[in-house]
């Protein structure tokens, strides 16, 4: 994610105009399907025991809201408030109170009023729109299996309708492939609790990972349409699910051991990095081009420096702020 957005920003003419790293890391766009499948997989695996227990639904929603919103609001304000003091940045802040309210609540918005991703200010936050919807769907399952099945049938019908006819904005949002990825992840979690041990799980993991990478490279920058073949998003969903199933089996078989502390801290900082990296990339590119860096050399220096600045700031934010929020609520 970080390298993908960094490469794309370095390629912009207003900064370095060097597209080398955009090509090198361009297939990173395929991270999105895996991210959504992983999210659906982990949440379903963790909360499977709560499904059909209505008393646990409010607690689930509170824990997920506390995990997402406070950190998001703090970083949103850290970006918005300084931007108000600069003419060049002020226009990026929503002026419409309703747009601003929806931005704070992570409600998806039409690109015509909220920018290309539908998420003003923190443009990468569009994925959280889908996360919130999945939390609500899972909460319905926890409240009632019957209601969960009915809701999923409605969502499937909406997707089928939107594939044949033009839908409104919110219908189209709910019919997006991202919702399908969550379903793949949830299905993989269901299978993980029921399938017997997978033979050659390690070989299957490598094979599925290689196939995933091949599809990512082939579909980067073009529409891959193969007569009679499924949409690439379906292959992404199936392969990501297979990878997670195999990794779960390998983890069950392997002895548990703690990894390096620095790697755990970096992993724990991933949510902060996800929110903070895009504004930091833009700021660093402005500063470094303003300092006179140009061409491939400048882009390479910017790549390395910005990478470490993003990781460093994310770790600092996590240790000083985010971790204390999670301890305060006991969220995870």
One Martini backbone bead per residue (centre of mass of N, CA, C, O) as a GRO file, in nm:
protein
  332
    1UNK     BB    1   0.061   0.060  -0.025
    2UNK     BB    2   0.291   0.261   0.022
    3UNK     BB    3   0.449   0.202  -0.246
    4UNK     BB    4   0.218   0.250  -0.440
    5UNK     BB    5   0.164   0.553  -0.366
    6UNK     BB    6   0.453   0.650  -0.398
    7UNK     BB    7   0.494   0.582  -0.697
    8UNK     BB    8   0.254   0.755  -0.803
    9UNK     BB    9   0.359   1.031  -0.691
   10UNK     BB   10   0.640   1.040  -0.834
   11UNK     BB   11   0.493   1.049  -1.130
   12UNK     BB   12   0.419   1.326  -1.097
   13UNK     BB   13   0.478   1.627  -1.249
   14UNK     BB   14   0.477   1.810  -0.980
   15UNK     BB   15   0.726   1.645  -0.907
   16UNK     BB   16   0.915   1.406  -1.083
   17UNK     BB   17   0.810   1.225  -1.335
   18UNK     BB   18   0.866   0.922  -1.224
   19UNK     BB   19   0.758   0.585  -1.334
   20UNK     BB   20   0.923   0.346  -1.225
   21UNK     BB   21   0.781   0.292  -0.939
   22UNK     BB   22   0.500   0.253  -1.052
   23UNK     BB   23   0.575  -0.012  -1.202
   24UNK     BB   24   0.702  -0.175  -0.972
   25UNK     BB   25   0.432  -0.112  -0.764
   26UNK     BB   26   0.156  -0.136  -0.927
   27UNK     BB   27   0.052  -0.429  -0.830
   28UNK     BB   28  -0.044  -0.326  -0.541
   29UNK     BB   29  -0.353  -0.310  -0.605
   30UNK     BB   30  -0.394  -0.621  -0.515
   31UNK     BB   31  -0.425  -0.570  -0.205
   32UNK     BB   32  -0.728  -0.519  -0.169
   33UNK     BB   33  -0.852  -0.799  -0.190
   34UNK     BB   34  -0.681  -0.921   0.040
   35UNK     BB   35  -0.770  -0.732   0.262
   36UNK     BB   36  -1.074  -0.806   0.257
   37UNK     BB   37  -1.047  -1.108   0.295
   38UNK     BB   38  -0.892  -1.093   0.562
   39UNK     BB   39  -1.105  -0.944   0.722
   40UNK     BB   40  -1.334  -1.151   0.688
   41UNK     BB   41  -1.176  -1.386   0.810
   42UNK     BB   42  -1.097  -1.281   1.095
   43UNK     BB   43  -1.372  -1.187   1.202
   44UNK     BB   44  -1.519  -1.458   1.166
   45UNK     BB   45  -1.326  -1.628   1.335
   46UNK     BB   46  -1.354  -1.465   1.605
   47UNK     BB   47  -1.700  -1.432   1.587
   48UNK     BB   48  -1.843  -1.712   1.544
   49UNK     BB   49  -1.943  -1.771   1.844
   50UNK     BB   50  -2.158  -1.512   1.832
   51UNK     BB   51  -2.348  -1.630   1.649
   52UNK     BB   52  -2.675  -1.596   1.766
   53UNK     BB   53  -2.598  -1.354   1.993
   54UNK     BB   54  -2.761  -1.072   2.066
   55UNK     BB   55  -2.604  -0.963   2.326
   56UNK     BB   56  -2.320  -0.923   2.147
   57UNK     BB   57  -2.362  -0.696   1.935
   58UNK     BB   58  -2.301  -0.426   2.083
   59UNK     BB   59  -2.007  -0.500   2.163
   60UNK     BB   60  -1.899  -0.534   1.881
   61UNK     BB   61  -1.958  -0.247   1.776
   62UNK     BB   62  -1.794  -0.098   1.990
   63UNK     BB   63  -1.514  -0.222   1.934
   64UNK     BB   64  -1.497  -0.140   1.634
   65UNK     BB   65  -1.538   0.165   1.670
   66UNK     BB   66  -1.293   0.208   1.861
   67UNK     BB   67  -1.079   0.105   1.657
   68UNK     BB   68  -1.145   0.325   1.425
   69UNK     BB   69  -1.232   0.628   1.504
   70UNK     BB   70  -1.026   0.774   1.691
   71UNK     BB   71  -0.780   0.751   1.504
   72UNK     BB   72  -0.914   0.883   1.261
   73UNK     BB   73  -0.984   1.158   1.393
   74UNK     BB   74  -0.701   1.246   1.471
   75UNK     BB   75  -0.573   1.237   1.187
   76UNK     BB   76  -0.775   1.419   1.050
   77UNK     BB   77  -0.708   1.670   1.227
   78UNK     BB   78  -0.398   1.678   1.168
   79UNK     BB   79  -0.465   1.757   0.866
   80UNK     BB   80  -0.686   1.984   0.868
   81UNK     BB   81  -0.588   2.216   1.048
   82UNK     BB   82  -0.328   2.304   0.893
   83UNK     BB   83  -0.476   2.344   0.612
   84UNK     BB   84  -0.635   2.612   0.696
   85UNK     BB   85  -0.347   2.793   0.673
   86UNK     BB   86  -0.356   2.708   0.357
   87UNK     BB   87  -0.453   2.785   0.047
   88UNK     BB   88  -0.360   2.519  -0.112
   89UNK     BB   89  -0.527   2.326   0.113
   90UNK     BB   90  -0.819   2.428   0.180
   91UNK     BB   91  -0.982   2.296  -0.065
   92UNK     BB   92  -0.960   1.993   0.059
   93UNK     BB   93  -1.174   2.096   0.250
   94UNK     BB   94  -1.474   2.063   0.353
   95UNK     BB   95  -1.765   2.294   0.345
   96UNK     BB   96  -1.982   2.098   0.375
   97UNK     BB   97  -2.141   1.980   0.648
   98UNK     BB   98  -2.237   1.704   0.536
   99UNK     BB   99  -1.967   1.610   0.422
  100UNK     BB  100  -1.817   1.631   0.692
  101UNK     BB  101  -1.990   1.434   0.852
  102UNK     BB  102  -1.943   1.188   0.665
  103UNK     BB  103  -1.639   1.186   0.703
  104UNK     BB  104  -1.646   1.125   1.014
  105UNK     BB  105  -1.849   0.860   0.969
  106UNK     BB  106  -1.783   0.693   0.711
  107UNK     BB  107  -1.955   0.786   0.460
  108UNK     BB  108  -2.028   0.738   0.160
  109UNK     BB  109  -1.943   0.929  -0.143
  110UNK     BB  110  -1.967   1.110  -0.405
  111UNK     BB  111  -1.721   1.217  -0.620
  112UNK     BB  112  -1.853   1.504  -0.682
  113UNK     BB  113  -1.817   1.581  -0.348
  114UNK     BB  114  -1.542   1.376  -0.249
  115UNK     BB  115  -1.394   1.265  -0.469
  116UNK     BB  116  -1.269   0.983  -0.619
  117UNK     BB  117  -1.306   0.798  -0.339
  118UNK     BB  118  -1.519   0.939  -0.128
  119UNK     BB  119  -1.260   1.057   0.053
  120UNK     BB  120  -1.180   1.308   0.218
  121UNK     BB  121  -0.841   1.392   0.280
  122UNK     BB  122  -0.849   1.067   0.342
  123UNK     BB  123  -0.844   0.883   0.064
  124UNK     BB  124  -0.790   0.584   0.186
  125UNK     BB  125  -1.073   0.561   0.357
  126UNK     BB  126  -1.262   0.397   0.163
  127UNK     BB  127  -1.224   0.113   0.296
  128UNK     BB  128  -1.386   0.183   0.558
  129UNK     BB  129  -1.663   0.179   0.436
  130UNK     BB  130  -1.663  -0.132   0.404
  131UNK     BB  131  -1.599  -0.212   0.690
  132UNK     BB  132  -1.853  -0.099   0.821
  133UNK     BB  133  -2.052  -0.273   0.665
  134UNK     BB  134  -1.941  -0.545   0.764
  135UNK     BB  135  -1.996  -0.499   1.060
  136UNK     BB  136  -2.305  -0.482   1.025
  137UNK     BB  137  -2.345  -0.760   0.905
  138UNK     BB  138  -2.217  -0.919   1.142
  139UNK     BB  139  -2.412  -0.807   1.356
  140UNK     BB  140  -2.661  -0.944   1.238
  141UNK     BB  141  -2.558  -1.233   1.278
  142UNK     BB  142  -2.529  -1.211   1.584
  143UNK     BB  143  -2.829  -1.148   1.634
  144UNK     BB  144  -2.914  -1.324   1.354
  145UNK     BB  145  -2.913  -1.572   1.133
  146UNK     BB  146  -3.165  -1.509   0.968
  147UNK     BB  147  -3.098  -1.211   0.916
  148UNK     BB  148  -2.825  -1.266   0.779
  149UNK     BB  149  -2.930  -1.427   0.540
  150UNK     BB  150  -3.129  -1.214   0.435
  151UNK     BB  151  -2.922  -0.990   0.385
  152UNK     BB  152  -2.742  -1.148   0.182
  153UNK     BB  153  -2.965  -1.187  -0.026
  154UNK     BB  154  -3.008  -0.887  -0.080
  155UNK     BB  155  -2.716  -0.825  -0.171
  156UNK     BB  156  -2.715  -1.029  -0.406
  157UNK     BB  157  -2.954  -0.904  -0.559
  158UNK     BB  158  -2.826  -0.625  -0.596
  159UNK     BB  159  -2.586  -0.724  -0.762
  160UNK     BB  160  -2.749  -0.849  -0.994
  161UNK     BB  161  -2.893  -0.588  -1.078
  162UNK     BB  162  -2.627  -0.411  -1.124
  163UNK     BB  163  -2.523  -0.596  -1.363
  164UNK     BB  164  -2.783  -0.512  -1.556
  165UNK     BB  165  -2.825  -0.232  -1.412
  166UNK     BB  166  -2.855   0.083  -1.324
  167UNK     BB  167  -2.743   0.234  -1.030
  168UNK     BB  168  -2.721   0.375  -0.757
  169UNK     BB  169  -2.481   0.466  -0.549
  170UNK     BB  170  -2.545   0.272  -0.302
  171UNK     BB  171  -2.602   0.022  -0.465
  172UNK     BB  172  -2.324   0.015  -0.603
  173UNK     BB  173  -2.156  -0.004  -0.348
  174UNK     BB  174  -2.289  -0.283  -0.252
  175UNK     BB  175  -2.198  -0.418  -0.548
  176UNK     BB  176  -1.917  -0.439  -0.501
  177UNK     BB  177  -1.634  -0.635  -0.489
  178UNK     BB  178  -1.566  -0.589  -0.188
  179UNK     BB  179  -1.807  -0.751  -0.074
  180UNK     BB  180  -1.714  -1.020  -0.197
  181UNK     BB  181  -1.450  -1.047  -0.038
  182UNK     BB  182  -1.578  -1.082   0.236
  183UNK     BB  183  -1.725  -1.343   0.160
  184UNK     BB  184  -1.474  -1.507   0.108
  185UNK     BB  185  -1.356  -1.479   0.394
  186UNK     BB  186  -1.596  -1.600   0.546
  187UNK     BB  187  -1.588  -1.875   0.397
  188UNK     BB  188  -1.298  -1.950   0.483
  189UNK     BB  189  -1.359  -1.953   0.788
  190UNK     BB  190  -1.568  -2.178   0.777
  191UNK     BB  191  -1.371  -2.391   0.657
  192UNK     BB  192  -1.144  -2.382   0.875
  193UNK     BB  193  -1.347  -2.535   1.090
  194UNK     BB  194  -1.402  -2.808   0.883
  195UNK     BB  195  -1.153  -2.887   0.757
  196UNK     BB  196  -0.920  -3.081   0.692
  197UNK     BB  197  -0.618  -3.134   0.647
  198UNK     BB  198  -0.391  -3.005   0.421
  199UNK     BB  199  -0.225  -3.110   0.166
  200UNK     BB  200   0.037  -2.933   0.084
  201UNK     BB  201   0.014  -2.633   0.200
  202UNK     BB  202   0.276  -2.495   0.115
  203UNK     BB  203   0.253  -2.538  -0.193
  204UNK     BB  204  -0.024  -2.399  -0.219
  205UNK     BB  205   0.065  -2.122  -0.125
  206UNK     BB  206   0.274  -2.068  -0.349
  207UNK     BB  207   0.086  -2.111  -0.591
  208UNK     BB  208  -0.129  -1.898  -0.516
  209UNK     BB  209   0.066  -1.659  -0.494
  210UNK     BB  210   0.169  -1.670  -0.785
  211UNK     BB  211  -0.106  -1.638  -0.924
  212UNK     BB  212  -0.173  -1.366  -0.797
  213UNK     BB  213   0.072  -1.214  -0.916
  214UNK     BB  214   0.012  -1.261  -1.214
  215UNK     BB  215  -0.262  -1.116  -1.220
  216UNK     BB  216  -0.156  -0.844  -1.120
  217UNK     BB  217   0.037  -0.792  -1.360
  218UNK     BB  218  -0.169  -0.833  -1.599
  219UNK     BB  219  -0.387  -0.607  -1.477
  220UNK     BB  220  -0.197  -0.378  -1.495
  221UNK     BB  221  -0.330  -0.111  -1.679
  222UNK     BB  222  -0.561  -0.326  -1.759
  223UNK     BB  223  -0.804  -0.514  -1.927
  224UNK     BB  224  -0.872  -0.843  -1.847
  225UNK     BB  225  -1.007  -1.033  -2.118
  226UNK     BB  226  -1.148  -1.359  -2.116
  227UNK     BB  227  -1.301  -1.575  -2.284
  228UNK     BB  228  -1.499  -1.743  -2.044
  229UNK     BB  229  -1.398  -1.588  -1.807
  230UNK     BB  230  -1.348  -1.465  -1.517
  231UNK     BB  231  -1.325  -1.231  -1.313
  232UNK     BB  232  -1.047  -1.131  -1.147
  233UNK     BB  233  -1.187  -1.094  -0.867
  234UNK     BB  234  -1.250  -1.395  -0.831
  235UNK     BB  235  -0.961  -1.496  -0.825
  236UNK     BB  236  -0.870  -1.332  -0.588
  237UNK     BB  237  -1.069  -1.452  -0.383
  238UNK     BB  238  -0.985  -1.752  -0.410
  239UNK     BB  239  -0.678  -1.724  -0.358
  240UNK     BB  240  -0.689  -1.580  -0.085
  241UNK     BB  241  -0.847  -1.803   0.057
  242UNK     BB  242  -0.638  -2.029   0.013
  243UNK     BB  243  -0.403  -1.894   0.157
  244UNK     BB  244  -0.542  -1.874   0.437
  245UNK     BB  245  -0.600  -2.171   0.478
  246UNK     BB  246  -0.305  -2.266   0.463
  247UNK     BB  247  -0.188  -2.084   0.688
  248UNK     BB  248  -0.364  -2.201   0.911
  249UNK     BB  249  -0.254  -2.488   0.892
  250UNK     BB  250   0.046  -2.417   0.939
  251UNK     BB  251   0.001  -2.288   1.220
  252UNK     BB  252  -0.112  -2.547   1.356
  253UNK     BB  253   0.161  -2.719   1.299
  254UNK     BB  254   0.331  -2.503   1.415
  255UNK     BB  255   0.529  -2.364   1.626
  256UNK     BB  256   0.514  -2.122   1.854
  257UNK     BB  257   0.648  -1.783   1.790
  258UNK     BB  258   0.819  -1.502   1.842
  259UNK     BB  259   0.891  -1.229   1.697
  260UNK     BB  260   1.018  -0.954   1.639
  261UNK     BB  261   0.956  -0.661   1.791
  262UNK     BB  262   0.968  -0.462   1.546
  263UNK     BB  263   0.756  -0.621   1.377
  264UNK     BB  264   0.520  -0.594   1.572
  265UNK     BB  265   0.511  -0.286   1.582
  266UNK     BB  266   0.467  -0.245   1.280
  267UNK     BB  267   0.203  -0.406   1.267
  268UNK     BB  268   0.050  -0.233   1.488
  269UNK     BB  269   0.093   0.034   1.285
  270UNK     BB  270  -0.085  -0.010   1.023
  271UNK     BB  271  -0.328   0.178   1.065
  272UNK     BB  272  -0.173   0.440   1.089
  273UNK     BB  273  -0.032   0.411   0.813
  274UNK     BB  274  -0.284   0.405   0.638
  275UNK     BB  275  -0.372   0.705   0.723
  276UNK     BB  276  -0.082   0.872   0.703
  277UNK     BB  277   0.075   0.826   0.428
  278UNK     BB  278  -0.047   1.022   0.216
  279UNK     BB  279   0.011   1.300   0.345
  280UNK     BB  280   0.318   1.246   0.377
  281UNK     BB  281   0.387   1.209   0.083
  282UNK     BB  282   0.300   1.489  -0.012
  283UNK     BB  283   0.481   1.652   0.178
  284UNK     BB  284   0.759   1.531   0.098
  285UNK     BB  285   0.746   1.604  -0.204
  286UNK     BB  286   0.734   1.906  -0.158
  287UNK     BB  287   0.997   1.938   0.006
  288UNK     BB  288   1.201   1.795  -0.193
  289UNK     BB  289   1.143   1.971  -0.442
  290UNK     BB  290   1.198   2.240  -0.290
  291UNK     BB  291   1.510   2.141  -0.238
  292UNK     BB  292   1.588   2.031  -0.558
  293UNK     BB  293   1.486   1.768  -0.636
  294UNK     BB  294   1.557   1.550  -0.922
  295UNK     BB  295   1.469   1.299  -1.087
  296UNK     BB  296   1.581   0.988  -1.023
  297UNK     BB  297   1.745   1.061  -0.777
  298UNK     BB  298   1.522   1.214  -0.626
  299UNK     BB  299   1.313   0.983  -0.625
  300UNK     BB  300   1.488   0.784  -0.462
  301UNK     BB  301   1.525   0.956  -0.212
  302UNK     BB  302   1.221   0.994  -0.160
  303UNK     BB  303   1.152   0.701  -0.121
  304UNK     BB  304   1.331   0.641   0.127
  305UNK     BB  305   1.256   0.874   0.314
  306UNK     BB  306   0.944   0.840   0.312
  307UNK     BB  307   0.933   0.555   0.414
  308UNK     BB  308   1.063   0.614   0.698
  309UNK     BB  309   0.874   0.838   0.787
  310UNK     BB  310   0.612   0.677   0.782
  311UNK     BB  311   0.699   0.456   0.979
  312UNK     BB  312   0.786   0.636   1.214
  313UNK     BB  313   0.517   0.791   1.261
  314UNK     BB  314   0.344   0.540   1.306
  315UNK     BB  315   0.489   0.433   1.555
  316UNK     BB  316   0.462   0.684   1.731
  317UNK     BB  317   0.154   0.700   1.726
  318UNK     BB  318   0.103   0.421   1.845
  319UNK     BB  319   0.265   0.449   2.116
  320UNK     BB  320   0.133   0.737   2.214
  321UNK     BB  321  -0.185   0.677   2.124
  322UNK     BB  322  -0.322   0.415   2.017
  323UNK     BB  323  -0.245   0.217   2.247
  324UNK     BB  324  -0.396   0.377   2.469
  325UNK     BB  325  -0.676   0.345   2.350
  326UNK     BB  326  -0.682   0.032   2.358
  327UNK     BB  327  -0.636   0.005   2.663
  328UNK     BB  328  -0.878   0.173   2.758
  329UNK     BB  329  -1.086  -0.041   2.603
  330UNK     BB  330  -0.969  -0.326   2.494
  331UNK     BB  331  -0.893  -0.322   2.210
  332UNK     BB  332  -0.800  -0.506   1.869
   0.00000   0.00000   0.00000
